[in-house]
Coordinates of N, CA and C in Angstrom, one line a residue:
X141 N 14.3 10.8 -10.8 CA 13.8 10.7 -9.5 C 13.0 12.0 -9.1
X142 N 11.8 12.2 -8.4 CA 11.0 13.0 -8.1 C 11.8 13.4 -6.8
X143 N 11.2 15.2 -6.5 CA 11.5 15.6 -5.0 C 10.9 14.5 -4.0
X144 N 11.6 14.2 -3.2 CA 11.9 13.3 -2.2 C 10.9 12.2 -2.3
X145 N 10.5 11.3 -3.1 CA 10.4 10.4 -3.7 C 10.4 9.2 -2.6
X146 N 11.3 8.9 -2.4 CA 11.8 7.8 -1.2 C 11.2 8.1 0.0
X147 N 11.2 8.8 0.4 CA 11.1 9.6 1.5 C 9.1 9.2 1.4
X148 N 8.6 10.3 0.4 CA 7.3 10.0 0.4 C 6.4 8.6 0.2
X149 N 7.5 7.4 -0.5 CA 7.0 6.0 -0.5 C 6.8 6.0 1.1
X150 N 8.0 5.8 1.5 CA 8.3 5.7 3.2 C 7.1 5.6 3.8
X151 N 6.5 7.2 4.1 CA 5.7 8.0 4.6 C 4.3 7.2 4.3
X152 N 4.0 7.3 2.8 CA 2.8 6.8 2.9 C 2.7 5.3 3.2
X153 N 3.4 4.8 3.1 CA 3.6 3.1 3.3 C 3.1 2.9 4.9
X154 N 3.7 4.1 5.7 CA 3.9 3.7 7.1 C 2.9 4.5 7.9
X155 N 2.1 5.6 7.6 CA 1.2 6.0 7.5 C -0.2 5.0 7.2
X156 N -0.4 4.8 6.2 CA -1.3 3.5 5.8 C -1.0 2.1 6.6
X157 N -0.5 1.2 7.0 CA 0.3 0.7 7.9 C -0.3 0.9 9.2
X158 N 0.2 2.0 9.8 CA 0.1 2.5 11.3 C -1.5 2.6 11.3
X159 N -1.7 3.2 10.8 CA -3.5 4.0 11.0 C -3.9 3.3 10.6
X160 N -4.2 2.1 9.5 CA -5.0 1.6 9.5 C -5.1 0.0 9.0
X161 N -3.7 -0.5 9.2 CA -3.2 -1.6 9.0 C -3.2 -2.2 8.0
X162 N -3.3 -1.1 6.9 CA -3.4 -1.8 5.3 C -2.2 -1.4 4.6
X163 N -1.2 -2.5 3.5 CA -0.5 -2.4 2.7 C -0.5 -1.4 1.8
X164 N 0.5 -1.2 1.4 CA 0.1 -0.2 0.4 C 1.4 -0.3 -0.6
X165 N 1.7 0.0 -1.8 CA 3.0 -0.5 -2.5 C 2.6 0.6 -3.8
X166 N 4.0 1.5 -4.1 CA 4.4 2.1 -5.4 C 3.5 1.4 -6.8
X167 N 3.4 2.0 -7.6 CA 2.8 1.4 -9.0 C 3.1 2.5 -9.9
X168 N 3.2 2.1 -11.3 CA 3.6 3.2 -12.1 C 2.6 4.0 -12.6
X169 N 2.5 5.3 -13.2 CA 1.4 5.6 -13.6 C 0.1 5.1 -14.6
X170 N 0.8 4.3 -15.1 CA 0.1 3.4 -16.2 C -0.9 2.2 -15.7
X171 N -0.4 2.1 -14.2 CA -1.5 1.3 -13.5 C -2.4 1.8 -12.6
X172 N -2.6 3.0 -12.7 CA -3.0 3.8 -11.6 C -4.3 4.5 -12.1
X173 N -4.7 3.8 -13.3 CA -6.3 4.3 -14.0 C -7.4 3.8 -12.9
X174 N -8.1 4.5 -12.5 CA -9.2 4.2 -12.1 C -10.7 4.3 -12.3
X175 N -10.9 4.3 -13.9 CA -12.3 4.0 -14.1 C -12.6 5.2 -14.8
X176 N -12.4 6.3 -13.8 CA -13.4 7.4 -14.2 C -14.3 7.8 -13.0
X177 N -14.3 7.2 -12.1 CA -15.6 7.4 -11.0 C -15.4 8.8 -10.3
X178 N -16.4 8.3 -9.1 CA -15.7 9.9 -8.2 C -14.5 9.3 -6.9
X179 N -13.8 10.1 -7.1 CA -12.9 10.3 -6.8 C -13.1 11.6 -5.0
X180 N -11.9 11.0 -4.0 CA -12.0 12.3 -2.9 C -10.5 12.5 -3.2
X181 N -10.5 14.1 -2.6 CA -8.6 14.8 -2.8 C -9.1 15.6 -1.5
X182 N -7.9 15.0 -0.4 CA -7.4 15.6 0.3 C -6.2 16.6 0.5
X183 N -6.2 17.5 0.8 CA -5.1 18.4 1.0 C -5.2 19.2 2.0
X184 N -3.0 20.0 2.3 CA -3.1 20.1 3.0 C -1.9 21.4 2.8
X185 N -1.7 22.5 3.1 CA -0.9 23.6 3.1 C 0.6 23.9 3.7
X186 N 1.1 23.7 3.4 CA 2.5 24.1 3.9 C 3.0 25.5 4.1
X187 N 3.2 26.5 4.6 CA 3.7 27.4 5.0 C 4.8 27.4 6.1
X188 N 5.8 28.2 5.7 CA 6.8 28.9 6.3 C 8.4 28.9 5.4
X189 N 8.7 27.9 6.0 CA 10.7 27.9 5.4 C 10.1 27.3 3.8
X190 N 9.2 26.6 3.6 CA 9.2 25.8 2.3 C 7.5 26.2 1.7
X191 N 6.9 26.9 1.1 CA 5.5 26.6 0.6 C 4.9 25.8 -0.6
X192 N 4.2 25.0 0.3 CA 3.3 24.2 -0.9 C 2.2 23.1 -0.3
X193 N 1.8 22.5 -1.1 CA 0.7 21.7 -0.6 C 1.4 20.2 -0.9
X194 N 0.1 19.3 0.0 CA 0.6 17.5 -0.2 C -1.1 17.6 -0.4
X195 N -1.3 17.0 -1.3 CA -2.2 16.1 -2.2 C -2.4 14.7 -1.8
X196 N -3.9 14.1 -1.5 CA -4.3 12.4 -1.5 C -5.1 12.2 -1.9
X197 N -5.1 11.7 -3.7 CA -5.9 11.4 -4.0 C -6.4 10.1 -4.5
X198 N -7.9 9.4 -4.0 CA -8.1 8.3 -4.3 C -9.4 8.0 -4.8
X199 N -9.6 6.4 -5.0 CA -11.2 6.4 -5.5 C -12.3 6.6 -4.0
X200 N -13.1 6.3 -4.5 CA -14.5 6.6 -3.3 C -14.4 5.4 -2.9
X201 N -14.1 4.4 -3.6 CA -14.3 2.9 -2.9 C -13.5 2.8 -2.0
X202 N -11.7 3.3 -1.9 CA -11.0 2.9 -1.5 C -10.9 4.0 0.0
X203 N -11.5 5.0 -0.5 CA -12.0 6.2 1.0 C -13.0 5.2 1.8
X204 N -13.8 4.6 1.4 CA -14.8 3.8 1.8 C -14.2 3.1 3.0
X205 N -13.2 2.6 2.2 CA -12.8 1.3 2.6 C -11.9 1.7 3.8
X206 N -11.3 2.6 4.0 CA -10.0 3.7 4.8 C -11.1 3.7 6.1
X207 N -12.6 4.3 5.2 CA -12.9 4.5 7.0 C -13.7 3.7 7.0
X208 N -13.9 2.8 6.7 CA -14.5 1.3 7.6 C -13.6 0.7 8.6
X209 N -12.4 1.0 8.1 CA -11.2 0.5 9.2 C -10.9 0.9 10.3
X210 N -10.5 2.7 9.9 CA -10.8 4.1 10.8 C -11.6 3.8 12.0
X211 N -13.2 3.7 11.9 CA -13.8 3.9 12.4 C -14.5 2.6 13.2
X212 N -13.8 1.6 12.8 CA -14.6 0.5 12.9 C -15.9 0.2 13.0
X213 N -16.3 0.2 11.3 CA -18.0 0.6 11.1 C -18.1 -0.6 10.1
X214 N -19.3 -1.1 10.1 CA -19.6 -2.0 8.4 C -19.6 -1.4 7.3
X215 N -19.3 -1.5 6.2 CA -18.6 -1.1 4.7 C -20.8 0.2 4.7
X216 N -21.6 -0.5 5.0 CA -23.1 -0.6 4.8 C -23.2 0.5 5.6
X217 N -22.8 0.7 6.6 CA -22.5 1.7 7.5 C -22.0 2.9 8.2
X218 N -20.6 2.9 7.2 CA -20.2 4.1 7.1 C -20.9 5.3 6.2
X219 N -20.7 6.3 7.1 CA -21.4 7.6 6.7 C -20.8 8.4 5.6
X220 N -20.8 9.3 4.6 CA -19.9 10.2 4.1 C -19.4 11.4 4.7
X221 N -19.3 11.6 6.3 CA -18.7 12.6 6.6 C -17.4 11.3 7.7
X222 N -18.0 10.5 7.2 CA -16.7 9.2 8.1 C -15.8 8.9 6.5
X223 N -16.4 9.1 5.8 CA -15.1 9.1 4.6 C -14.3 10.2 4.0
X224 N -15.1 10.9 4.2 CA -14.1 12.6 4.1 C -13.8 12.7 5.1
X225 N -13.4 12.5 6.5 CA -13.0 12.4 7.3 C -11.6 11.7 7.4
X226 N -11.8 10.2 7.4 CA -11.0 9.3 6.9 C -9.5 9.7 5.8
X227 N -10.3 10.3 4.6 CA -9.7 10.9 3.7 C -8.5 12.3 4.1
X228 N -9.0 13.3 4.8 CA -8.5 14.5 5.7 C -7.6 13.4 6.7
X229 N -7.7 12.9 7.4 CA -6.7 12.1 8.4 C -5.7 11.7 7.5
X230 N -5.8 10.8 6.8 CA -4.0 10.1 6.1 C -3.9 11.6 5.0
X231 N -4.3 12.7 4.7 CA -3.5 13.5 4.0 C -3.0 14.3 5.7
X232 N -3.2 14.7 5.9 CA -2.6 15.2 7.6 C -1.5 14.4 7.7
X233 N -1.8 13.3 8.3 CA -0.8 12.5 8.6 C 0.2 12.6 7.6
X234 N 0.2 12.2 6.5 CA 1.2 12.3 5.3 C 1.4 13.6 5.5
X235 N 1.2 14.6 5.3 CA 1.3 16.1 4.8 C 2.3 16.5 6.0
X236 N 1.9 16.2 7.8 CA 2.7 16.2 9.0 C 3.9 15.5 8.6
X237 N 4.2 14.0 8.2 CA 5.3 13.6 8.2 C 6.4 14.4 7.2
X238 N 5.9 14.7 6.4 CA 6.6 15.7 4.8 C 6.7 16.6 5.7
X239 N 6.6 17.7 6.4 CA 6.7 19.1 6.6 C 8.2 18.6 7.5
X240 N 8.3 17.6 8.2 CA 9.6 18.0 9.3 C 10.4 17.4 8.3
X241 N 10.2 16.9 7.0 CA 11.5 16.8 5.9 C 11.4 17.9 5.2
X242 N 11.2 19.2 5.5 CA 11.3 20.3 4.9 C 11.8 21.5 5.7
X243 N 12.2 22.7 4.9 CA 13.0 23.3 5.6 C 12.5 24.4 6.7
X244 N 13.0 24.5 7.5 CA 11.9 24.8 8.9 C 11.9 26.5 9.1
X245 N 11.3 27.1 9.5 CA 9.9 26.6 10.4 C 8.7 26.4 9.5
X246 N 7.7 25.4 9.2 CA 6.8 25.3 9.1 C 5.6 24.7 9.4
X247 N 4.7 25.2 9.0 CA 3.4 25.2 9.9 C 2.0 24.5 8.4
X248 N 1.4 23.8 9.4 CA 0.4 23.0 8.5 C -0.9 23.4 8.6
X249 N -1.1 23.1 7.3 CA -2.8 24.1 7.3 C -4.3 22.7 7.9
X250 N -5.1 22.6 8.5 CA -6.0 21.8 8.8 C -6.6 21.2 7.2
X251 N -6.7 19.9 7.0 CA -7.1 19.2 5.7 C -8.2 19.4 5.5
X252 N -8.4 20.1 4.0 CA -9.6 20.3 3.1 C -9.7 18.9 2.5
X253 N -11.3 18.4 2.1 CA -11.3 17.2 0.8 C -12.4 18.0 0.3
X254 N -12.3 17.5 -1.2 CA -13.4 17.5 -2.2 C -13.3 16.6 -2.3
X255 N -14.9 16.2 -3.6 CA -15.0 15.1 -4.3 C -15.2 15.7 -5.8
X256 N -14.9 14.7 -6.6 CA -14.8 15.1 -8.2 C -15.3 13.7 -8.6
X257 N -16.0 14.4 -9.6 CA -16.7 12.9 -10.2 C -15.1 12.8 -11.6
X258 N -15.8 11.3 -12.4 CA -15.1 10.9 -13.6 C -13.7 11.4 -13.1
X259 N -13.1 11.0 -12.5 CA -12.0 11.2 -12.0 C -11.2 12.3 -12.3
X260 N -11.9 13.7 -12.3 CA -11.0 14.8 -12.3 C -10.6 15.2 -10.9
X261 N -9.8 16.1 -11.4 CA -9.0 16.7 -10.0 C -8.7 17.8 -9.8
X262 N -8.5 18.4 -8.9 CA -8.4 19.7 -8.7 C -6.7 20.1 -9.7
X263 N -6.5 21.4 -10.6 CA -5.5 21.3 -11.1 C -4.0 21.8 -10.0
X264 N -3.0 21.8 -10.9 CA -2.2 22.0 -9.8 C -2.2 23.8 -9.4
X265 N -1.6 24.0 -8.1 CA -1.7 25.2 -7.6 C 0.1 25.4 -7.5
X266 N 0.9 25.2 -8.1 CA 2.3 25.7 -7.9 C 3.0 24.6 -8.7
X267 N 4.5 24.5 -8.3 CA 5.0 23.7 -9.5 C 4.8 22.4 -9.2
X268 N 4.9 21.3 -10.0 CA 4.8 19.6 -9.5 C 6.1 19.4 -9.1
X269 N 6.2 18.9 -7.7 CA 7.6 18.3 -7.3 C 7.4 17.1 -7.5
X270 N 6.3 16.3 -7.1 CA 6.2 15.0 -6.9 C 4.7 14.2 -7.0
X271 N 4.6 13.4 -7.7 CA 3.5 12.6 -8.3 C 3.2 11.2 -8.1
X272 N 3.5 10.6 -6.8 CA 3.5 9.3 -6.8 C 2.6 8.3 -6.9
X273 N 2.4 7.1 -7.2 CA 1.1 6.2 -7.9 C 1.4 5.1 -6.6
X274 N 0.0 4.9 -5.9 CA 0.2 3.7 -5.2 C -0.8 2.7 -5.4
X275 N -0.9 1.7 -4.5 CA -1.8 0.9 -4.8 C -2.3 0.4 -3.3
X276 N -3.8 -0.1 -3.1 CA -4.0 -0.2 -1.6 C -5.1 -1.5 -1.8
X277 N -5.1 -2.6 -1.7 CA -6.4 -3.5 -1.8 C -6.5 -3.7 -3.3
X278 N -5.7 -3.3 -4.5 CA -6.5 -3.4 -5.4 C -7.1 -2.4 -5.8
X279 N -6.7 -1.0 -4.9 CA -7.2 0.6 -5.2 C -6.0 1.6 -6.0
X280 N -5.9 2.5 -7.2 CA -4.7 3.2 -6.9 C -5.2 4.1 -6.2
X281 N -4.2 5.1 -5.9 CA -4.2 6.7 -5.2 C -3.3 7.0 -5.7
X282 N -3.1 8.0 -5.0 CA -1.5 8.9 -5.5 C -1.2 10.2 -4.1
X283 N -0.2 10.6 -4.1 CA 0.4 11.9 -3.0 C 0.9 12.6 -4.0
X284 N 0.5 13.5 -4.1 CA 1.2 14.6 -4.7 C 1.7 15.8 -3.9
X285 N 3.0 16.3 -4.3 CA 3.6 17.4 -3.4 C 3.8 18.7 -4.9
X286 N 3.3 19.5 -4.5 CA 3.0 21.2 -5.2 C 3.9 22.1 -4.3
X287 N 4.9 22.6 -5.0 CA 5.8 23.7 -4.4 C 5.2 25.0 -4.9
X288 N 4.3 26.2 -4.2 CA 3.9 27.4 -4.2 C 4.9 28.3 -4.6
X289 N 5.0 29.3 -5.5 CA 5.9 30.1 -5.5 C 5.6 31.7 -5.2
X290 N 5.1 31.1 -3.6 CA 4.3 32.8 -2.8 C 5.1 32.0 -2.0
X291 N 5.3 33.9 -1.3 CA 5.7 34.0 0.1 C 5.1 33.7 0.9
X292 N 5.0 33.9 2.7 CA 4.3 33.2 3.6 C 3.3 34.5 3.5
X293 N 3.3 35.8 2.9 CA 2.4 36.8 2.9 C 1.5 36.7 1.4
X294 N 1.9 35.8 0.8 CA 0.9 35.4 -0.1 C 1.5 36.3 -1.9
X295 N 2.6 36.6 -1.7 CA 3.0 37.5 -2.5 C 4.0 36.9 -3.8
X296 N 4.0 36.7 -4.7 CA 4.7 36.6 -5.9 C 6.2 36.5 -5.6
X297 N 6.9 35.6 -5.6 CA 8.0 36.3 -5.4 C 8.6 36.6 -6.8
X298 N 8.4 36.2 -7.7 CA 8.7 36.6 -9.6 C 9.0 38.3 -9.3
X299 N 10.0 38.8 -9.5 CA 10.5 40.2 -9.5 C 10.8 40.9 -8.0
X300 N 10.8 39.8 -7.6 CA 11.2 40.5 -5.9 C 13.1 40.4 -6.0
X301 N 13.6 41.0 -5.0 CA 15.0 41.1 -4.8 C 14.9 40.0 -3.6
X302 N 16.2 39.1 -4.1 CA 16.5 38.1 -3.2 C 18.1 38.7 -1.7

């Protein structure tokens, strides 16, 4: 079982759901190939009682698709700052819900996205707590949660006194 696992199905299920009234269901890694295309990754920072980041990462089709709903635009229509947009909103959202299951005080950083073509990704920035595979329309994605092992001053804690 992954760091909070359950918790993060939850989250994203009801997140996706709420905002934008689309399904969404766990899948294992093995079904979660997607081609190779480009790809957007949203993220989002955690600082204070707990540091690390929450990760959303999905295809461009399925960002597409996120903010045709979002925004209520035609598929033809939507802009690419309505899909990195789209994309920055459910990592927020997801990334807000994770932070009040974490240990307090903490404070959330405003959502960055990139895009990566052939489906690379940004690598990880701290240790992998959690890697989960979903599925949305017929799209995978995934949330990832990275535990930082810096203080909230940005400092190493490896050889510090506890």
């Amino acid at each position: 079982m992954q760091f909070l696992e359950k918790e993060i199905c939850q989250i994203t299920e009801g997140v996706w759901n709420d905002l934008l009234g689309l399904g969404v269901s766990p899948i294992a890694e093995a079904e979660a190939q997607n081609g190779g295309g480009k790809t957007l990754t949203g993220s989002v920072r955690i600082k204070g009682g707990w540091q690390g980041e929450v990760r959303l990462q999905c295809s461009a089709e399925l960002a597409r698709r996120a903010a045709v709903v979002m925004f209520r635009v035609e598929l033809e229509k939507v802009t690419p700052d309505q899909v990195r947009d789209a994309v920055g909103e459910l990592t927020n959202m997801t990334g807000g819900n994770l932070k009040a299951l974490l240990p307090p005080p903490c404070q959330l950083s405003l959502p960055t996205v990139t895009e990566e073509n052939n489906g690379n990704s940004p690598g990880p920035d701290g240790q992998l707590r959690s890697h989960i595979f979903f599925q949305c329309q017929g799209q995978p994605f995934s949330v990832t949660l990275l535990e930082s092992s810096k203080d909230p001053a940005g400092n190493s804690e490896a050889g510090q006194e506890k």
